[in-house]
Amino acid sequence: MPAVTVENPLTLPRVTAPADAVARPVLAVTTAPSGFEGEGFPVRRAFAGINYRHLDPFIMMDQMGEVEYAPGEPKGTPWHPHRGFETVTYIIDGVFDHQDSHGGGGTITNGDTQWMTAGSGLLHIEAPPESLVVSGGLFHGLQLWVNLPAKDKMMAPRYQDIRGGNVQLLTTPDGGALLRVIAGELDGHAGPGITHTPITMIHATVAPGAEVTLPWREDFNGLAYVLAGRGSVGRERRPIHLGQTAVFGAGGSLTVRADERQDSHTPDLEVVLLGGRPIREPMAHYGPFVMNTREELQQAFEDFQKGRLGTIPAVHGMTERGM
């Protein structure tokens, strides 16, 4: 799990929660069900079964892989529409090409993040490059959906390609964790992602036996999803492992700890920490559209069916398959 790393975390700025910060309790630990997305790549549905009031402004998150593809096996998604929210695709291992009907796109690889603000709507495709399809190889990543408030749902679409080398790297006082701030800020250190809805997104690698207690904005919710390894969450040390999400209650700090012993193929605890300021607006979500009312959803479907969200570029020779 390379993402972005450093040889000596003690060379990085260090963060810790104030001694008087109220520790966030753990409200629940849920296990993600497995499924398939797009043209058949395996995913874990990280937020399945969690009440939306604990997720807001996040809508869903899929862990894509970790999977070792044989030659000819790598899969992506067909062309599909989006409106009313932002998609955040974080590639830990492997390569993904992405393109939209507005001419945007690019390639993301180990540690890169592609942040797409769908806004008023577009068509989009994500697929492994031909070289990966031919050779096969390891693929692992995340896709997170972040809601937009009503005032921003119909804004013009926008891309941010965040290279792994641009994320803010931090550590804990004892150097026991590497913290990659992708978006938002932690203890005054800002990540590169520009968000319409205030959020924080961190990928933390926690060494065996190490504990991380971070300051956390009290107006944000708090979530921790385990990408790999085993550990515990909260001051109460509630057990958590691969494919599980912890939901934190109110407070000014949150705690994650790695077990002393990890599996041989997973040397550290790998966890994604998420927080966001709830939008607290009505949400109407169906398929690739996230709006505020049922009427707006119906309008989104109508606009898509009538081609108002764009058309597939002819250069790809694509048909309407999968639309």
mmCIF file of C-alpha atoms in Angstrom:
data_model
loop_
_atom_site.group_PDB
_atom_site.id
_atom_site.type_symbol
_atom_site.label_atom_id
_atom_site.label_comp_id
_atom_site.label_asym_id
_atom_site.label_seq_id
_atom_site.Cartn_x
_atom_site.Cartn_y
_atom_site.Cartn_z
ATOM 1 C CA MET A 1 0.000 0.000 0.000
ATOM 2 C CA PRO A 2 2.449 2.687 -1.162
ATOM 3 C CA ALA A 3 0.294 5.812 -1.586
ATOM 4 C CA VAL A 4 2.762 8.472 -0.346
ATOM 5 C CA THR A 5 5.284 7.683 2.351
ATOM 6 C CA VAL A 6 8.461 8.959 4.025
ATOM 7 C CA GLU A 7 11.422 7.101 5.517
ATOM 8 C CA ASN A 8 11.414 9.018 8.798
ATOM 9 C CA PRO A 9 8.077 10.485 9.951
ATOM 10 C CA LEU A 10 9.873 12.371 12.752
ATOM 11 C CA THR A 11 11.047 14.884 10.140
ATOM 12 C CA LEU A 12 7.412 15.970 9.650
ATOM 13 C CA PRO A 13 5.305 18.493 11.579
ATOM 14 C CA ARG A 14 3.654 16.847 14.579
ATOM 15 C CA VAL A 15 0.050 17.167 15.686
ATOM 16 C CA THR A 16 -1.738 16.236 18.872
ATOM 17 C CA ALA A 17 -5.038 17.047 20.534
ATOM 18 C CA PRO A 18 -5.106 19.525 23.444
ATOM 19 C CA ALA A 19 -5.075 17.819 26.845
ATOM 20 C CA ASP A 20 -8.466 19.291 27.689
ATOM 21 C CA ALA A 21 -10.167 18.220 24.422
ATOM 22 C CA VAL A 22 -13.296 16.140 25.001
ATOM 23 C CA ALA A 23 -12.739 12.656 23.555
ATOM 24 C CA ARG A 24 -15.330 11.585 21.001
ATOM 25 C CA PRO A 25 -17.089 8.358 22.022
ATOM 26 C CA VAL A 26 -17.634 5.556 19.514
ATOM 27 C CA LEU A 27 -21.335 5.326 18.674
ATOM 28 C CA ALA A 28 -21.135 2.324 16.342
ATOM 29 C CA VAL A 29 -18.823 0.055 14.360
ATOM 30 C CA THR A 30 -20.320 -1.336 11.144
ATOM 31 C CA THR A 31 -19.031 -3.885 8.619
ATOM 32 C CA ALA A 32 -19.109 -3.038 4.913
ATOM 33 C CA PRO A 33 -20.878 -5.543 2.657
ATOM 34 C CA SER A 34 -19.060 -6.562 -0.524
ATOM 35 C CA GLY A 35 -20.375 -6.098 -4.051
ATOM 36 C CA PHE A 36 -19.404 -5.147 -7.584
ATOM 37 C CA GLU A 37 -19.432 -1.801 -9.383
ATOM 38 C CA GLY A 38 -19.112 -0.625 -12.967
ATOM 39 C CA GLU A 39 -18.064 -3.419 -15.296
ATOM 40 C CA GLY A 40 -17.401 -5.771 -12.385
ATOM 41 C CA PHE A 41 -14.651 -4.539 -10.076
ATOM 42 C CA PRO A 42 -15.065 -5.565 -6.418
ATOM 43 C CA VAL A 43 -16.035 -2.965 -3.817
ATOM 44 C CA ARG A 44 -16.835 -2.714 -0.116
ATOM 45 C CA ARG A 45 -19.739 -0.346 0.686
ATOM 46 C CA ALA A 46 -18.167 1.468 3.625
ATOM 47 C CA PHE A 47 -21.236 3.395 4.800
ATOM 48 C CA ALA A 48 -23.912 0.710 4.394
ATOM 49 C CA GLY A 49 -26.210 0.588 7.403
ATOM 50 C CA ILE A 50 -25.127 3.939 8.879
ATOM 51 C CA ASN A 51 -27.860 6.509 9.493
ATOM 52 C CA TYR A 52 -27.426 9.516 7.202
ATOM 53 C CA ARG A 53 -27.503 11.938 10.127
ATOM 54 C CA HIS A 54 -24.095 10.521 11.117
ATOM 55 C CA LEU A 55 -22.757 10.759 7.532
ATOM 56 C CA ASP A 56 -23.938 14.186 6.352
ATOM 57 C CA PRO A 57 -22.320 15.699 4.218
ATOM 58 C CA PHE A 58 -20.926 12.368 2.987
ATOM 59 C CA ILE A 59 -23.245 10.198 0.904
ATOM 60 C CA MET A 60 -21.381 6.971 0.198
ATOM 61 C CA MET A 61 -17.870 5.532 0.022
ATOM 62 C CA ASP A 62 -16.612 2.438 -1.791
ATOM 63 C CA GLN A 63 -13.297 0.713 -1.182
ATOM 64 C CA MET A 64 -12.305 -0.487 -4.661
ATOM 65 C CA GLY A 65 -10.209 -3.642 -4.369
ATOM 66 C CA GLU A 66 -7.658 -4.450 -3.047
ATOM 67 C CA VAL A 67 -7.440 -6.873 -5.971
ATOM 68 C CA GLU A 68 -4.601 -8.441 -7.960
ATOM 69 C CA TYR A 69 -5.771 -8.629 -11.567
ATOM 70 C CA ALA A 70 -4.540 -11.221 -14.039
ATOM 71 C CA PRO A 71 -3.777 -10.012 -17.588
ATOM 72 C CA GLY A 72 -6.999 -8.973 -19.315
ATOM 73 C CA GLU A 73 -8.997 -8.717 -16.090
ATOM 74 C CA PRO A 74 -8.810 -5.019 -15.015
ATOM 75 C CA LYS A 75 -12.208 -3.333 -15.180
ATOM 76 C CA GLY A 76 -13.617 0.152 -14.846
ATOM 77 C CA THR A 77 -16.972 1.855 -15.279
ATOM 78 C CA PRO A 78 -18.977 2.576 -18.426
ATOM 79 C CA TRP A 79 -19.989 6.133 -19.265
ATOM 80 C CA HIS A 80 -22.425 7.389 -16.606
ATOM 81 C CA PRO A 81 -23.955 10.710 -15.509
ATOM 82 C CA HIS A 82 -23.608 12.693 -12.260
ATOM 83 C CA ARG A 83 -25.352 15.783 -10.886
ATOM 84 C CA GLY A 84 -25.557 17.560 -7.538
ATOM 85 C CA PHE A 85 -22.470 16.370 -5.634
ATOM 86 C CA GLU A 86 -18.703 15.769 -5.758
ATOM 87 C CA THR A 87 -16.866 12.479 -6.369
ATOM 88 C CA VAL A 88 -13.459 11.956 -4.794
ATOM 89 C CA THR A 89 -11.390 9.090 -6.268
ATOM 90 C CA TYR A 90 -8.247 8.237 -4.290
ATOM 91 C CA ILE A 91 -5.900 5.693 -5.879
ATOM 92 C CA ILE A 92 -3.639 3.846 -3.437
ATOM 93 C CA ASP A 93 -2.273 1.194 -5.826
ATOM 94 C CA GLY A 94 -2.692 1.014 -9.591
ATOM 95 C CA VAL A 95 -3.709 3.412 -12.340
ATOM 96 C CA PHE A 96 -7.053 4.841 -13.464
ATOM 97 C CA ASP A 97 -7.862 7.016 -16.486
ATOM 98 C CA HIS A 98 -10.837 9.336 -16.207
ATOM 99 C CA GLN A 99 -12.632 11.526 -18.724
ATOM 100 C CA ASP A 100 -15.846 13.527 -18.944
ATOM 101 C CA SER A 101 -18.147 14.890 -21.596
ATOM 102 C CA HIS A 102 -16.876 18.452 -20.981
ATOM 103 C CA GLY A 103 -13.339 17.575 -22.082
ATOM 104 C CA GLY A 104 -11.885 17.102 -18.598
ATOM 105 C CA GLY A 105 -9.906 14.112 -17.471
ATOM 106 C CA GLY A 106 -6.491 12.657 -16.834
ATOM 107 C CA THR A 107 -4.619 9.774 -15.241
ATOM 108 C CA ILE A 108 -4.252 9.137 -11.531
ATOM 109 C CA THR A 109 -1.929 6.642 -9.881
ATOM 110 C CA ASN A 110 -0.354 5.748 -6.525
ATOM 111 C CA GLY A 111 -1.367 8.380 -3.966
ATOM 112 C CA ASP A 112 -3.193 10.647 -6.453
ATOM 113 C CA THR A 113 -6.724 11.969 -5.984
ATOM 114 C CA GLN A 114 -9.176 13.060 -8.665
ATOM 115 C CA TRP A 115 -11.784 15.451 -7.268
ATOM 116 C CA MET A 116 -14.721 15.992 -9.585
ATOM 117 C CA THR A 117 -17.415 18.509 -8.799
ATOM 118 C CA ALA A 118 -20.297 17.262 -10.931
ATOM 119 C CA GLY A 119 -22.458 20.286 -10.132
ATOM 120 C CA SER A 120 -25.062 20.843 -12.841
ATOM 121 C CA GLY A 121 -24.128 17.589 -14.515
ATOM 122 C CA LEU A 122 -21.860 15.716 -16.920
ATOM 123 C CA LEU A 123 -21.090 12.278 -18.278
ATOM 124 C CA HIS A 124 -18.044 10.528 -16.862
ATOM 125 C CA ILE A 125 -15.984 7.384 -17.356
ATOM 126 C CA GLU A 126 -13.250 5.720 -15.288
ATOM 127 C CA ALA A 127 -11.197 2.835 -16.651
ATOM 128 C CA PRO A 128 -7.772 1.224 -16.313
ATOM 129 C CA PRO A 129 -5.342 2.199 -19.092
ATOM 130 C CA GLU A 130 -4.764 -0.327 -21.858
ATOM 131 C CA SER A 131 -1.300 -1.142 -20.489
ATOM 132 C CA LEU A 132 -2.789 -2.284 -17.158
ATOM 133 C CA VAL A 133 -5.473 -4.317 -18.915
ATOM 134 C CA VAL A 134 -2.748 -6.124 -20.883
ATOM 135 C CA SER A 135 -0.376 -6.705 -17.972
ATOM 136 C CA GLY A 136 -2.744 -7.041 -15.035
ATOM 137 C CA GLY A 137 -1.578 -5.923 -11.622
ATOM 138 C CA LEU A 138 -2.624 -4.590 -8.248
ATOM 139 C CA PHE A 139 -5.533 -2.152 -7.972
ATOM 140 C CA HIS A 140 -6.764 -0.483 -4.794
ATOM 141 C CA GLY A 141 -8.561 2.794 -4.147
ATOM 142 C CA LEU A 142 -11.493 4.657 -2.683
ATOM 143 C CA GLN A 143 -14.368 6.614 -4.111
ATOM 144 C CA LEU A 144 -16.158 9.042 -1.819
ATOM 145 C CA TRP A 145 -19.286 11.047 -2.629
ATOM 146 C CA VAL A 146 -19.609 14.450 -0.942
ATOM 147 C CA ASN A 147 -22.922 16.286 -1.059
ATOM 148 C CA LEU A 148 -23.273 19.885 -2.256
ATOM 149 C CA PRO A 149 -25.605 22.381 -0.602
ATOM 150 C CA ALA A 150 -28.628 23.489 -2.615
ATOM 151 C CA LYS A 151 -26.949 26.772 -3.574
ATOM 152 C CA ASP A 152 -24.073 24.895 -5.275
ATOM 153 C CA LYS A 153 -25.838 21.918 -6.852
ATOM 154 C CA MET A 154 -26.145 23.550 -10.262
ATOM 155 C CA MET A 155 -22.693 25.134 -10.390
ATOM 156 C CA ALA A 156 -20.434 24.515 -13.375
ATOM 157 C CA PRO A 157 -18.539 21.189 -13.234
ATOM 158 C CA ARG A 158 -14.917 21.347 -12.074
ATOM 159 C CA TYR A 159 -11.907 19.015 -11.740
ATOM 160 C CA GLN A 160 -9.037 18.962 -9.293
ATOM 161 C CA ASP A 161 -6.201 16.525 -9.925
ATOM 162 C CA ILE A 162 -4.335 16.257 -6.626
ATOM 163 C CA ARG A 163 -0.949 14.598 -7.042
ATOM 164 C CA GLY A 164 0.263 12.422 -4.213
ATOM 165 C CA GLY A 165 3.346 14.559 -3.761
ATOM 166 C CA ASN A 166 1.177 17.583 -2.940
ATOM 167 C CA VAL A 167 -0.693 16.163 0.053
ATOM 168 C CA GLN A 168 0.166 17.574 3.478
ATOM 169 C CA LEU A 169 2.230 15.051 5.457
ATOM 170 C CA LEU A 170 2.119 15.106 9.257
ATOM 171 C CA THR A 171 2.905 12.796 12.150
ATOM 172 C CA THR A 172 2.123 12.276 15.828
ATOM 173 C CA PRO A 173 4.435 13.290 18.722
ATOM 174 C CA ASP A 174 6.155 9.883 18.809
ATOM 175 C CA GLY A 175 6.295 9.460 15.017
ATOM 176 C CA GLY A 176 4.084 6.381 15.227
ATOM 177 C CA ALA A 177 1.736 7.450 12.430
ATOM 178 C CA LEU A 178 1.985 9.021 8.992
ATOM 179 C CA LEU A 179 -0.954 11.338 8.334
ATOM 180 C CA ARG A 180 -1.749 12.337 4.745
ATOM 181 C CA VAL A 181 -4.104 15.334 4.684
ATOM 182 C CA ILE A 182 -5.828 15.174 1.294
ATOM 183 C CA ALA A 183 -8.476 17.832 1.916
ATOM 184 C CA GLY A 184 -9.443 20.206 4.680
ATOM 185 C CA GLU A 185 -7.094 20.892 7.557
ATOM 186 C CA LEU A 186 -5.716 19.293 10.697
ATOM 187 C CA ASP A 187 -4.375 21.391 13.559
ATOM 188 C CA GLY A 188 -3.832 24.319 11.180
ATOM 189 C CA HIS A 189 -2.153 22.246 8.417
ATOM 190 C CA ALA A 190 -4.179 22.396 5.205
ATOM 191 C CA GLY A 191 -4.437 19.745 2.520
ATOM 192 C CA PRO A 192 -4.555 20.625 -1.199
ATOM 193 C CA GLY A 193 -8.183 19.675 -1.916
ATOM 194 C CA ILE A 194 -10.547 22.638 -2.311
ATOM 195 C CA THR A 195 -14.015 21.786 -1.041
ATOM 196 C CA HIS A 196 -17.377 23.542 -1.315
ATOM 197 C CA THR A 197 -18.662 21.713 1.734
ATOM 198 C CA PRO A 198 -16.150 22.021 4.613
ATOM 199 C CA ILE A 199 -14.611 18.576 5.200
ATOM 200 C CA THR A 200 -11.389 16.894 6.301
ATOM 201 C CA MET A 201 -10.053 13.749 4.592
ATOM 202 C CA ILE A 202 -6.958 11.984 5.967
ATOM 203 C CA HIS A 203 -5.272 8.675 5.139
ATOM 204 C CA ALA A 204 -3.363 7.531 8.232
ATOM 205 C CA THR A 205 -0.809 4.724 8.456
ATOM 206 C CA VAL A 206 -0.452 3.721 12.109
ATOM 207 C CA ALA A 207 2.472 1.531 13.183
ATOM 208 C CA PRO A 208 1.757 -1.567 15.316
ATOM 209 C CA GLY A 209 1.050 -0.552 18.914
ATOM 210 C CA ALA A 210 0.931 3.168 18.107
ATOM 211 C CA GLU A 211 -1.974 5.394 19.142
ATOM 212 C CA VAL A 212 -3.216 8.524 17.367
ATOM 213 C CA THR A 213 -5.296 11.162 19.162
ATOM 214 C CA LEU A 214 -6.087 14.056 16.845
ATOM 215 C CA PRO A 215 -7.843 17.374 17.372
ATOM 216 C CA TRP A 216 -11.202 17.311 15.566
ATOM 217 C CA ARG A 217 -13.483 20.226 14.789
ATOM 218 C CA GLU A 218 -16.492 20.095 17.067
ATOM 219 C CA ASP A 219 -18.842 21.242 14.278
ATOM 220 C CA PHE A 220 -17.754 18.265 12.117
ATOM 221 C CA ASN A 221 -18.923 14.682 12.291
ATOM 222 C CA GLY A 222 -16.271 11.968 12.642
ATOM 223 C CA LEU A 223 -15.787 8.666 10.786
ATOM 224 C CA ALA A 224 -12.931 6.169 10.533
ATOM 225 C CA TYR A 225 -12.786 3.439 7.868
ATOM 226 C CA VAL A 226 -10.179 0.668 7.967
ATOM 227 C CA LEU A 227 -8.486 -0.017 4.627
ATOM 228 C CA ALA A 228 -6.182 -2.684 6.049
ATOM 229 C CA GLY A 229 -5.071 -4.105 9.368
ATOM 230 C CA ARG A 230 -6.548 -4.294 12.853
ATOM 231 C CA GLY A 231 -6.822 -1.903 15.752
ATOM 232 C CA SER A 232 -9.228 -0.083 18.017
ATOM 233 C CA VAL A 233 -11.070 3.236 18.140
ATOM 234 C CA GLY A 234 -12.007 5.635 20.904
ATOM 235 C CA ARG A 235 -10.639 5.888 24.411
ATOM 236 C CA GLU A 236 -12.684 2.753 25.128
ATOM 237 C CA ARG A 237 -10.545 0.876 22.546
ATOM 238 C CA ARG A 238 -13.397 -0.673 20.621
ATOM 239 C CA PRO A 239 -11.989 -3.296 18.190
ATOM 240 C CA ILE A 240 -12.045 -2.539 14.466
ATOM 241 C CA HIS A 241 -10.577 -4.250 11.400
ATOM 242 C CA LEU A 242 -10.453 -4.262 7.593
ATOM 243 C CA GLY A 243 -13.758 -3.219 6.015
ATOM 244 C CA GLN A 244 -15.260 -1.673 9.144
ATOM 245 C CA THR A 245 -16.358 1.910 9.810
ATOM 246 C CA ALA A 246 -16.393 3.606 13.205
ATOM 247 C CA VAL A 247 -18.922 6.381 13.840
ATOM 248 C CA PHE A 248 -17.798 8.880 16.464
ATOM 249 C CA GLY A 249 -20.034 11.031 18.632
ATOM 250 C CA ALA A 250 -19.520 14.663 19.640
ATOM 251 C CA GLY A 251 -16.274 15.998 21.035
ATOM 252 C CA GLY A 252 -12.994 17.731 20.243
ATOM 253 C CA SER A 253 -10.668 14.782 19.581
ATOM 254 C CA LEU A 254 -10.739 11.268 18.186
ATOM 255 C CA THR A 255 -8.478 8.307 18.880
ATOM 256 C CA VAL A 256 -7.340 5.373 16.721
ATOM 257 C CA ARG A 257 -4.891 2.689 17.851
ATOM 258 C CA ALA A 258 -3.137 -0.087 15.913
ATOM 259 C CA ASP A 259 -2.936 -3.571 17.401
ATOM 260 C CA GLU A 260 0.516 -4.739 18.474
ATOM 261 C CA ARG A 261 0.289 -7.659 16.056
ATOM 262 C CA GLN A 262 -0.801 -7.249 12.430
ATOM 263 C CA ASP A 263 -1.196 -9.778 9.636
ATOM 264 C CA SER A 264 2.005 -10.629 7.756
ATOM 265 C CA HIS A 265 0.730 -9.032 4.525
ATOM 266 C CA THR A 266 -0.487 -5.896 6.347
ATOM 267 C CA PRO A 267 2.360 -4.431 8.414
ATOM 268 C CA ASP A 268 0.391 -1.378 9.651
ATOM 269 C CA LEU A 269 -3.131 -0.207 10.356
ATOM 270 C CA GLU A 270 -4.359 1.795 7.346
ATOM 271 C CA VAL A 271 -7.350 4.002 8.087
ATOM 272 C CA VAL A 272 -9.212 6.854 6.389
ATOM 273 C CA LEU A 273 -10.453 9.569 8.744
ATOM 274 C CA LEU A 274 -13.338 11.745 7.566
ATOM 275 C CA GLY A 275 -15.084 14.735 9.051
ATOM 276 C CA GLY A 276 -17.471 17.276 7.604
ATOM 277 C CA ARG A 277 -19.850 20.021 8.576
ATOM 278 C CA PRO A 278 -23.384 18.667 8.089
ATOM 279 C CA ILE A 279 -25.418 20.461 5.425
ATOM 280 C CA ARG A 280 -28.716 19.608 7.124
ATOM 281 C CA GLU A 281 -30.866 19.998 4.018
ATOM 282 C CA PRO A 282 -33.389 17.539 2.564
ATOM 283 C CA MET A 283 -31.663 14.984 0.313
ATOM 284 C CA ALA A 284 -33.167 13.118 -2.617
ATOM 285 C CA HIS A 285 -30.708 10.491 -3.881
ATOM 286 C CA TYR A 286 -31.261 7.996 -6.654
ATOM 287 C CA GLY A 287 -28.509 6.349 -8.663
ATOM 288 C CA PRO A 288 -26.030 8.940 -9.984
ATOM 289 C CA PHE A 289 -28.037 12.018 -8.931
ATOM 290 C CA VAL A 290 -28.159 13.693 -5.511
ATOM 291 C CA MET A 291 -30.636 16.573 -5.250
ATOM 292 C CA ASN A 292 -32.873 18.181 -2.629
ATOM 293 C CA THR A 293 -36.314 17.155 -3.893
ATOM 294 C CA ARG A 294 -37.964 14.385 -5.876
ATOM 295 C CA GLU A 295 -38.905 16.940 -8.531
ATOM 296 C CA GLU A 296 -35.240 17.882 -8.973
ATOM 297 C CA LEU A 297 -34.360 14.207 -9.345
ATOM 298 C CA GLN A 298 -36.988 13.816 -12.054
ATOM 299 C CA GLN A 299 -35.579 16.880 -13.824
ATOM 300 C CA ALA A 300 -32.061 15.410 -13.645
ATOM 301 C CA PHE A 301 -33.252 12.164 -15.277
ATOM 302 C CA GLU A 302 -35.096 14.115 -17.954
ATOM 303 C CA ASP A 303 -32.053 16.282 -18.662
ATOM 304 C CA PHE A 304 -29.874 13.174 -18.920
ATOM 305 C CA GLN A 305 -32.282 11.387 -21.256
ATOM 306 C CA LYS A 306 -32.483 14.444 -23.510
ATOM 307 C CA GLY A 307 -28.703 14.795 -23.723
ATOM 308 C CA ARG A 308 -28.449 17.985 -21.667
ATOM 309 C CA LEU A 309 -25.683 16.541 -19.467
ATOM 310 C CA GLY A 310 -23.414 16.118 -22.473
ATOM 311 C CA THR A 311 -22.618 13.481 -25.064
ATOM 312 C CA ILE A 312 -19.956 10.790 -25.225
ATOM 313 C CA PRO A 313 -16.955 12.012 -27.255
ATOM 314 C CA ALA A 314 -17.034 10.394 -30.690
ATOM 315 C CA VAL A 315 -13.255 9.868 -30.637
ATOM 316 C CA HIS A 316 -13.776 6.884 -28.339
ATOM 317 C CA GLY A 317 -16.142 5.202 -30.726
ATOM 318 C CA MET A 318 -18.413 4.522 -27.792
ATOM 319 C CA THR A 319 -22.097 3.800 -28.196
ATOM 320 C CA GLU A 320 -24.824 4.266 -25.657
ATOM 321 C CA ARG A 321 -23.841 0.964 -24.008
ATOM 322 C CA GLY A 322 -24.012 1.292 -20.236
ATOM 323 C CA MET A 323 -25.486 4.801 -20.246
#
